[in-house]
PDB file of C-alpha atoms in Angstrom:
ATOM      1  CA  MET A 286     -60.759 113.557  55.513  1.00 91.00           C
ATOM      2  CA  ARG A 287     -57.393 112.796  53.938  1.00 98.00           C
ATOM      3  CA  GLU A 288     -56.248 113.632  50.410  1.00 98.00           C
ATOM      4  CA  ILE A 289     -54.998 110.549  48.546  1.00 98.00           C
ATOM      5  CA  VAL A 290     -53.237 110.447  45.172  1.00 99.00           C
ATOM      6  CA  VAL A 291     -52.956 107.083  43.385  1.00 98.00           C
ATOM      7  CA  THR A 292     -50.962 106.896  40.155  1.00 98.00           C
ATOM      8  CA  GLY A 293     -52.005 104.245  37.668  1.00 97.00           C
ATOM      9  CA  GLY A 294     -55.396 104.233  39.341  1.00 97.00           C
ATOM     10  CA  GLY A 295     -57.612 103.377  36.389  1.00 97.00           C
ATOM     11  CA  THR A 296     -57.393  99.580  36.541  1.00 96.00           C
ATOM     12  CA  GLY A 297     -56.155  96.596  38.536  1.00 97.00           C
ATOM     13  CA  ILE A 298     -54.221  97.228  41.727  1.00 98.00           C
ATOM     14  CA  GLY A 299     -54.459 101.021  41.445  1.00 98.00           C
ATOM     15  CA  PHE A 300     -58.222 100.865  41.079  1.00 98.00           C
ATOM     16  CA  ALA A 301     -58.492  98.561  44.105  1.00 98.00           C
ATOM     17  CA  VAL A 302     -56.299 100.899  46.160  1.00 98.00           C
ATOM     18  CA  ALA A 303     -58.423 103.896  45.209  1.00 98.00           C
ATOM     19  CA  ALA A 304     -61.586 101.963  46.080  1.00 98.00           C
ATOM     20  CA  ALA A 305     -60.191 100.994  49.489  1.00 98.00           C
ATOM     21  CA  PHE A 306     -59.428 104.598  50.443  1.00 98.00           C
ATOM     22  CA  THR A 307     -62.731 105.844  49.060  1.00 98.00           C
ATOM     23  CA  ALA A 308     -64.608 103.260  51.123  1.00 98.00           C
ATOM     24  CA  GLN A 309     -63.144 104.644  54.328  1.00 96.00           C
ATOM     25  CA  GLY A 310     -64.128 108.217  53.485  1.00 97.00           C
ATOM     26  CA  ASP A 311     -60.907 109.636  52.081  1.00 98.00           C
ATOM     27  CA  ARG A 312     -60.851 112.003  49.116  1.00 98.00           C
ATOM     28  CA  VAL A 313     -59.036 110.332  46.226  1.00 98.00           C
ATOM     29  CA  THR A 314     -57.458 111.508  42.983  1.00 98.00           C
ATOM     30  CA  ILE A 315     -56.412 108.859  40.470  1.00 98.00           C
ATOM     31  CA  THR A 316     -53.949 109.471  37.663  1.00 98.00           C
ATOM     32  CA  GLY A 317     -52.867 107.612  34.539  1.00 98.00           C
ATOM     33  CA  ARG A 318     -52.073 108.062  30.863  1.00 96.00           C
ATOM     34  CA  ARG A 319     -55.423 106.967  29.394  1.00 96.00           C
ATOM     35  CA  GLU A 320     -58.051 109.668  29.756  1.00 97.00           C
ATOM     36  CA  GLN A 321     -61.075 107.511  28.903  1.00 97.00           C
ATOM     37  CA  VAL A 322     -60.030 104.634  31.182  1.00 97.00           C
ATOM     38  CA  LEU A 323     -59.423 107.088  34.007  1.00 98.00           C
ATOM     39  CA  LYS A 324     -62.737 108.865  33.512  1.00 98.00           C
ATOM     40  CA  GLU A 325     -64.684 105.604  33.582  1.00 98.00           C
ATOM     41  CA  ALA A 326     -62.874 104.487  36.732  1.00 98.00           C
ATOM     42  CA  ALA A 327     -63.330 107.865  38.402  1.00 98.00           C
ATOM     43  CA  ASP A 328     -67.037 107.893  37.605  1.00 98.00           C
ATOM     44  CA  GLN A 329     -67.413 104.401  39.021  1.00 98.00           C
ATOM     45  CA  LEU A 330     -65.540 105.255  42.212  1.00 98.00           C
ATOM     46  CA  GLY A 331     -66.792 108.808  42.629  1.00 98.00           C
ATOM     47  CA  VAL A 332     -63.273 110.266  42.703  1.00 98.00           C
ATOM     48  CA  SER A 333     -61.269 112.888  40.794  1.00 98.00           C
ATOM     49  CA  HIS A 334     -58.935 112.028  37.940  1.00 98.00           C
ATOM     50  CA  VAL A 335     -56.001 113.700  36.186  1.00 98.00           C
ATOM     51  CA  ALA A 336     -54.564 112.198  33.005  1.00 98.00           C
ATOM     52  CA  PHE A 337     -50.800 112.524  32.424  1.00 98.00           C
ATOM     53  CA  ASN A 338     -47.698 110.415  31.824  1.00 98.00           C
ATOM     54  CA  ALA A 339     -46.019 110.034  35.216  1.00 98.00           C
ATOM     55  CA  ALA A 340     -42.685 109.180  33.558  1.00 98.00           C
ATOM     56  CA  ASN A 341     -42.553 112.484  31.667  1.00 98.00           C
ATOM     57  CA  PRO A 342     -41.167 115.363  33.771  1.00 98.00           C
ATOM     58  CA  VAL A 343     -42.870 118.009  31.648  1.00 98.00           C
ATOM     59  CA  ALA A 344     -46.231 116.252  31.884  1.00 98.00           C
ATOM     60  CA  VAL A 345     -45.889 115.851  35.657  1.00 98.00           C
ATOM     61  CA  GLY A 346     -45.084 119.533  36.053  1.00 98.00           C
ATOM     62  CA  GLU A 347     -48.055 120.564  33.920  1.00 98.00           C
ATOM     63  CA  ALA A 348     -50.399 118.307  35.920  1.00 98.00           C
ATOM     64  CA  LEU A 349     -49.507 119.835  39.283  1.00 98.00           C
ATOM     65  CA  SER A 350     -52.125 122.547  39.046  1.00 98.00           C
ATOM     66  CA  GLN A 351     -54.831 119.859  38.872  1.00 98.00           C
ATOM     67  CA  LEU A 352     -53.537 117.817  41.813  1.00 98.00           C
ATOM     68  CA  PRO A 353     -54.443 118.472  45.475  1.00 98.00           C
ATOM     69  CA  ALA A 354     -52.701 121.369  47.198  1.00 98.00           C
ATOM     70  CA  GLN A 355     -51.974 119.094  50.155  1.00 98.00           C
ATOM     71  CA  VAL A 356     -51.416 115.344  49.927  1.00 98.00           C
ATOM     72  CA  ASP A 357     -51.681 113.023  52.912  1.00 98.00           C
ATOM     73  CA  VAL A 358     -51.007 109.746  51.083  1.00 98.00           C
ATOM     74  CA  LEU A 359     -49.242 109.155  47.779  1.00 99.00           C
ATOM     75  CA  VAL A 360     -49.457 105.711  46.221  1.00 99.00           C
ATOM     76  CA  ASN A 361     -47.045 105.203  43.335  1.00 98.00           C
ATOM     77  CA  ASN A 362     -48.675 102.399  41.379  1.00 98.00           C
ATOM     78  CA  ALA A 363     -47.985 103.458  37.770  1.00 97.00           C
ATOM     79  CA  GLY A 364     -45.770 101.049  35.866  1.00 95.00           C
ATOM     80  CA  GLY A 365     -45.670  97.576  34.376  1.00 93.00           C
ATOM     81  CA  ASN A 366     -43.317  95.405  32.387  1.00 92.00           C
ATOM     82  CA  THR A 367     -42.805  97.330  29.154  1.00 91.00           C
ATOM     83  CA  ASN A 368     -40.849  94.400  27.697  1.00 84.00           C
ATOM     84  CA  LEU A 369     -44.123  92.531  27.273  1.00 79.00           C
ATOM     85  CA  ASP A 370     -44.972  94.987  24.505  1.00 72.00           C
ATOM     86  CA  ARG A 371     -41.751  94.684  22.521  1.00 72.00           C
ATOM     87  CA  THR A 372     -39.136  92.322  21.102  1.00 77.00           C
ATOM     88  CA  THR A 373     -35.573  93.407  21.780  1.00 77.00           C
ATOM     89  CA  ASP A 374     -32.730  92.751  19.359  1.00 83.00           C
ATOM     90  CA  ASN A 375     -29.835  91.960  21.697  1.00 80.00           C
ATOM     91  CA  ASN A 376     -27.390  92.554  18.854  1.00 86.00           C
ATOM     92  CA  ASP A 377     -28.535  96.166  18.569  1.00 92.00           C
ATOM     93  CA  LEU A 378     -27.195  98.126  21.533  1.00 94.00           C
ATOM     94  CA  MET A 379     -29.565 101.026  20.948  1.00 94.00           C
ATOM     95  CA  ASP A 380     -32.486  98.618  21.021  1.00 92.00           C
ATOM     96  CA  VAL A 381     -31.181  97.131  24.263  1.00 93.00           C
ATOM     97  CA  ALA A 382     -30.779 100.591  25.769  1.00 95.00           C
ATOM     98  CA  GLU A 383     -34.262 101.679  24.763  1.00 95.00           C
ATOM     99  CA  SER A 384     -35.719  98.481  26.225  1.00 94.00           C
ATOM    100  CA  TRP A 385     -34.072  99.134  29.583  1.00 96.00           C
ATOM    101  CA  TRP A 386     -34.882 102.845  29.565  1.00 97.00           C
ATOM    102  CA  ALA A 387     -38.540 102.019  28.962  1.00 96.00           C
ATOM    103  CA  ASN A 388     -38.823  99.864  32.087  1.00 96.00           C
ATOM    104  CA  LEU A 389     -36.750 102.226  34.213  1.00 98.00           C
ATOM    105  CA  ASN A 390     -38.906 105.167  33.116  1.00 98.00           C
ATOM    106  CA  ALA A 391     -42.218 103.358  33.617  1.00 97.00           C
ATOM    107  CA  ASN A 392     -41.433 101.867  37.022  1.00 98.00           C
ATOM    108  CA  LEU A 393     -38.709 103.942  38.676  1.00 98.00           C
ATOM    109  CA  MET A 394     -38.823 107.409  37.165  1.00 98.00           C
ATOM    110  CA  SER A 395     -42.608 107.611  37.317  1.00 98.00           C
ATOM    111  CA  ALA A 396     -42.431 107.175  41.091  1.00 98.00           C
ATOM    112  CA  VAL A 397     -39.408 109.454  41.492  1.00 98.00           C
ATOM    113  CA  LEU A 398     -40.910 112.277  39.434  1.00 98.00           C
ATOM    114  CA  VAL A 399     -44.380 112.276  40.983  1.00 98.00           C
ATOM    115  CA  THR A 400     -42.965 111.965  44.496  1.00 98.00           C
ATOM    116  CA  SER A 401     -40.462 114.762  43.907  1.00 98.00           C
ATOM    117  CA  ALA A 402     -43.193 116.992  42.512  1.00 98.00           C
ATOM    118  CA  LEU A 403     -45.549 116.353  45.416  1.00 98.00           C
ATOM    119  CA  THR A 404     -43.024 116.312  48.282  1.00 98.00           C
ATOM    120  CA  PRO A 405     -43.570 120.024  49.046  1.00 98.00           C
ATOM    121  CA  ARG A 406     -47.308 119.262  49.311  1.00 98.00           C
ATOM    122  CA  LEU A 407     -46.967 116.213  51.535  1.00 98.00           C
ATOM    123  CA  ALA A 408     -48.456 116.723  54.965  1.00 98.00           C
ATOM    124  CA  ASP A 409     -46.255 116.073  57.973  1.00 98.00           C
ATOM    125  CA  HIS A 410     -46.796 112.471  59.081  1.00 98.00           C
ATOM    126  CA  GLY A 411     -47.928 111.660  55.567  1.00 98.00           C
ATOM    127  CA  ARG A 412     -47.434 108.359  53.770  1.00 98.00           C
ATOM    128  CA  ILE A 413     -45.741 107.259  50.568  1.00 99.00           C
ATOM    129  CA  VAL A 414     -46.369 103.716  49.356  1.00 99.00           C
ATOM    130  CA  THR A 415     -44.818 102.488  46.123  1.00 98.00           C
ATOM    131  CA  ILE A 416     -45.821  99.265  44.401  1.00 98.00           C
ATOM    132  CA  GLY A 417     -42.824  97.025  43.765  1.00 98.00           C
ATOM    133  CA  SER A 418     -42.695  93.449  42.547  1.00 97.00           C
ATOM    134  CA  ILE A 419     -41.472  89.993  43.459  1.00 96.00           C
ATOM    135  CA  ALA A 420     -39.418  90.395  40.268  1.00 94.00           C
ATOM    136  CA  ALA A 421     -37.021  92.616  42.236  1.00 95.00           C
ATOM    137  CA  ARG A 422     -35.858  89.528  44.112  1.00 92.00           C
ATOM    138  CA  GLY A 423     -34.269  87.756  41.173  1.00 75.00           C
ATOM    139  CA  THR A 424     -37.154  85.956  39.499  1.00 71.00           C
ATOM    140  CA  GLY A 425     -35.681  86.468  36.045  1.00 69.00           C
ATOM    141  CA  SER A 426     -37.528  89.530  34.778  1.00 82.00           C
ATOM    142  CA  GLY A 427     -34.571  91.450  33.389  1.00 91.00           C
ATOM    143  CA  SER A 428     -34.978  95.196  33.159  1.00 95.00           C
ATOM    144  CA  TYR A 429     -38.384  95.097  34.861  1.00 95.00           C
ATOM    145  CA  GLY A 430     -36.962  93.338  37.909  1.00 96.00           C
ATOM    146  CA  ALA A 431     -33.994  95.700  37.937  1.00 96.00           C
ATOM    147  CA  ALA A 432     -36.307  98.718  37.852  1.00 97.00           C
ATOM    148  CA  LYS A 433     -38.327  97.381  40.781  1.00 97.00           C
ATOM    149  CA  ALA A 434     -35.123  96.650  42.709  1.00 97.00           C
ATOM    150  CA  ALA A 435     -34.144 100.270  42.136  1.00 98.00           C
ATOM    151  CA  VAL A 436     -37.524 101.317  43.563  1.00 98.00           C
ATOM    152  CA  GLU A 437     -36.612  99.513  46.790  1.00 98.00           C
ATOM    153  CA  ALA A 438     -33.230 101.267  47.037  1.00 98.00           C
ATOM    154  CA  TRP A 439     -34.781 104.661  46.287  1.00 98.00           C
ATOM    155  CA  THR A 440     -37.492 104.120  48.901  1.00 98.00           C
ATOM    156  CA  ALA A 441     -34.906 103.418  51.594  1.00 98.00           C
ATOM    157  CA  ASP A 442     -33.260 106.751  50.811  1.00 98.00           C
ATOM    158  CA  LEU A 443     -36.643 108.504  50.701  1.00 98.00           C
ATOM    159  CA  ALA A 444     -37.531 107.163  54.137  1.00 98.00           C
ATOM    160  CA  ALA A 445     -34.369 108.710  55.559  1.00 98.00           C
ATOM    161  CA  GLU A 446     -34.936 112.012  53.768  1.00 98.00           C
ATOM    162  CA  LEU A 447     -38.543 112.481  54.885  1.00 98.00           C
ATOM    163  CA  GLY A 448     -38.410 110.699  58.229  1.00 98.00           C
ATOM    164  CA  PRO A 449     -37.729 113.892  60.236  1.00 98.00           C
ATOM    165  CA  ARG A 450     -41.163 115.131  59.109  1.00 98.00           C
ATOM    166  CA  GLY A 451     -42.819 111.940  60.309  1.00 98.00           C
ATOM    167  CA  ILE A 452     -43.446 110.841  56.714  1.00 98.00           C
ATOM    168  CA  THR A 453     -43.061 107.126  56.046  1.00 98.00           C
ATOM    169  CA  ALA A 454     -42.031 105.556  52.746  1.00 99.00           C
ATOM    170  CA  ASN A 455     -42.520 101.868  52.041  1.00 99.00           C
ATOM    171  CA  VAL A 456     -42.776  99.393  49.173  1.00 98.00           C
ATOM    172  CA  VAL A 457     -45.561  96.849  48.774  1.00 98.00           C
ATOM    173  CA  SER A 458     -44.197  94.022  46.642  1.00 97.00           C
ATOM    174  CA  PRO A 459     -46.831  91.738  45.058  1.00 97.00           C
ATOM    175  CA  GLY A 460     -46.345  88.326  43.544  1.00 94.00           C
ATOM    176  CA  LEU A 461     -48.874  86.904  41.102  1.00 95.00           C
ATOM    177  CA  ILE A 462     -51.976  89.090  41.175  1.00 93.00           C
ATOM    178  CA  MET A 463     -54.906  88.095  38.988  1.00 92.00           C
ATOM    179  CA  ASP A 464     -57.521  90.416  37.473  1.00 87.00           C
ATOM    180  CA  THR A 465     -55.050  93.038  36.285  1.00 86.00           C
ATOM    181  CA  GLU A 466     -53.717  94.109  32.894  1.00 81.00           C
ATOM    182  CA  PHE A 467     -50.133  93.242  33.831  1.00 79.00           C
ATOM    183  CA  PHE A 468     -49.660  90.202  31.587  1.00 74.00           C
ATOM    184  CA  ARG A 469     -51.574  91.705  28.627  1.00 71.00           C
ATOM    185  CA  GLY A 470     -53.451  88.419  28.168  1.00 73.00           C
ATOM    186  CA  ARG A 471     -50.209  86.440  27.812  1.00 76.00           C
ATOM    187  CA  LEU A 472     -50.409  84.470  31.068  1.00 81.00           C
ATOM    188  CA  THR A 473     -51.286  80.843  30.378  1.00 86.00           C
ATOM    189  CA  GLU A 474     -53.035  78.384  32.670  1.00 91.00           C
ATOM    190  CA  GLU A 475     -49.689  76.625  33.042  1.00 92.00           C
ATOM    191  CA  GLY A 476     -48.086  79.908  34.027  1.00 78.00           C
ATOM    192  CA  VAL A 477     -50.706  80.459  36.712  1.00 86.00           C
ATOM    193  CA  ARG A 478     -50.372  76.880  37.981  1.00 93.00           C
ATOM    194  CA  ARG A 479     -46.590  77.108  38.231  1.00 91.00           C
ATOM    195  CA  ARG A 480     -46.720  80.396  40.126  1.00 90.00           C
ATOM    196  CA  VAL A 481     -49.441  79.209  42.511  1.00 92.00           C
ATOM    197  CA  GLU A 482     -47.438  76.062  43.265  1.00 95.00           C
ATOM    198  CA  GLY A 483     -44.655  78.342  44.466  1.00 91.00           C
ATOM    199  CA  THR A 484     -46.843  79.899  47.162  1.00 94.00           C
ATOM    200  CA  ARG A 485     -47.336  78.657  50.739  1.00 95.00           C
ATOM    201  CA  ASN A 486     -51.075  79.252  50.781  1.00 96.00           C
ATOM    202  CA  GLY A 487     -51.868  77.696  47.412  1.00 95.00           C
ATOM    203  CA  ARG A 488     -53.581  80.594  45.674  1.00 95.00           C
ATOM    204  CA  ALA A 489     -52.978  83.583  43.455  1.00 93.00           C
ATOM    205  CA  GLY A 490     -53.403  87.061  44.839  1.00 95.00           C
ATOM    206  CA  ILE A 491     -56.084  89.569  43.896  1.00 97.00           C
ATOM    207  CA  PRO A 492     -55.882  93.375  43.801  1.00 97.00           C
ATOM    208  CA  ASP A 493     -57.720  93.672  47.113  1.00 98.00           C
ATOM    209  CA  ASP A 494     -54.874  91.790  48.838  1.00 98.00           C
ATOM    210  CA  VAL A 495     -52.462  94.499  47.796  1.00 98.00           C
ATOM    211  CA  ALA A 496     -54.911  97.321  48.494  1.00 98.00           C
ATOM    212  CA  ALA A 497     -55.441  96.125  52.070  1.00 98.00           C
ATOM    213  CA  THR A 498     -51.691  96.205  52.705  1.00 98.00           C
ATOM    214  CA  VAL A 499     -51.360  99.664  51.198  1.00 98.00           C
ATOM    215  CA  ARG A 500     -54.240 100.896  53.328  1.00 98.00           C
ATOM    216  CA  PHE A 501     -52.563  99.568  56.482  1.00 98.00           C
ATOM    217  CA  LEU A 502     -49.228 101.203  55.665  1.00 98.00           C
ATOM    218  CA  ALA A 503     -51.104 104.476  55.152  1.00 98.00           C
ATOM    219  CA  SER A 504     -52.808 104.200  58.531  1.00 98.00           C
ATOM    220  CA  PRO A 505     -51.794 105.846  61.832  1.00 97.00           C
ATOM    221  CA  GLU A 506     -51.058 102.367  63.210  1.00 98.00           C
ATOM    222  CA  ALA A 507     -48.175 102.000  60.716  1.00 98.00           C
ATOM    223  CA  ARG A 508     -46.398 105.189  61.804  1.00 98.00           C
ATOM    224  CA  HIS A 509     -43.242 103.312  62.907  1.00 98.00           C
ATOM    225  CA  ILE A 510     -42.927 101.251  59.710  1.00 98.00           C
ATOM    226  CA  THR A 511     -40.731 102.952  57.125  1.00 98.00           C
ATOM    227  CA  GLY A 512     -38.073 102.045  54.597  1.00 98.00           C
ATOM    228  CA  GLN A 513     -39.503  98.544  54.372  1.00 98.00           C
ATOM    229  CA  VAL A 514     -40.501  96.127  51.621  1.00 98.00           C
ATOM    230  CA  VAL A 515     -43.738  94.329  52.499  1.00 98.00           C
ATOM    231  CA  HIS A 516     -44.198  91.181  50.421  1.00 97.00           C
ATOM    232  CA  VAL A 517     -47.716  90.217  49.335  1.00 97.00           C
ATOM    233  CA  ASN A 518     -47.174  86.965  47.484  1.00 96.00           C
ATOM    234  CA  GLY A 519     -48.581  84.070  49.507  1.00 96.00           C
ATOM    235  CA  GLY A 520     -45.082  83.064  50.546  1.00 95.00           C
ATOM    236  CA  ALA A 521     -43.731  82.660  47.013  1.00 92.00           C
ATOM    237  CA  TYR A 522     -40.810  84.790  48.195  1.00 92.00           C
ATOM    238  CA  LEU A 523     -39.918  84.792  51.888  1.00 90.00           C
ATOM    239  CA  GLY A 524     -38.665  88.204  52.969  1.00 79.00           C
ATOM    240  CA  ARG A 525     -36.276  87.102  55.653  1.00 69.00           C
TER     241      ARG A 525
END
């Protein structure tokens, strides 16, 4: 039985990832900032939960005592486009800086901090999978896209650092995924239609599509796949 840690595991993609590992008999711990959301998800899945802000180094350090002593698979899913929750005044440089810091903290630093904290606990031949985004490939998402592009660069370095231990590090990069909190209710029918038209298979993704890819990358069969970005977007972006 493997020990799995999934950040941002209370809803959406993180919840689906946790469910996929639980279904195959792994022991799962989900994390996130919202205690009540996490508890409800953990009760539904029958897994453990630890509430903390993954982008806060102090909070990550304090949470370590509640996380597994050995980790076989770490899934960095915490994040989201923080710009959806704010209006930035481009004439105010401090406002611009805070807007960019927010997305970098939520999407890059959350993964960096949790991974750094758990690296000493990672089992040899373990797996690290970080959730990226099609936005990293220039789809016009500003600081969010830049943060996800940084995740890809960091993962390449991580793969080299941990490769001698047989640990793989990869990014799963989704396109439009329905049934998540990502758009905060702001995605219109026209927005869905336009994004689906950009796919090759004519449909939006669902969290289970991403979870299945994460589960494969965490499997023994994926032991020679590392430092890669695996696109799960129905062909909306062709990774070639």
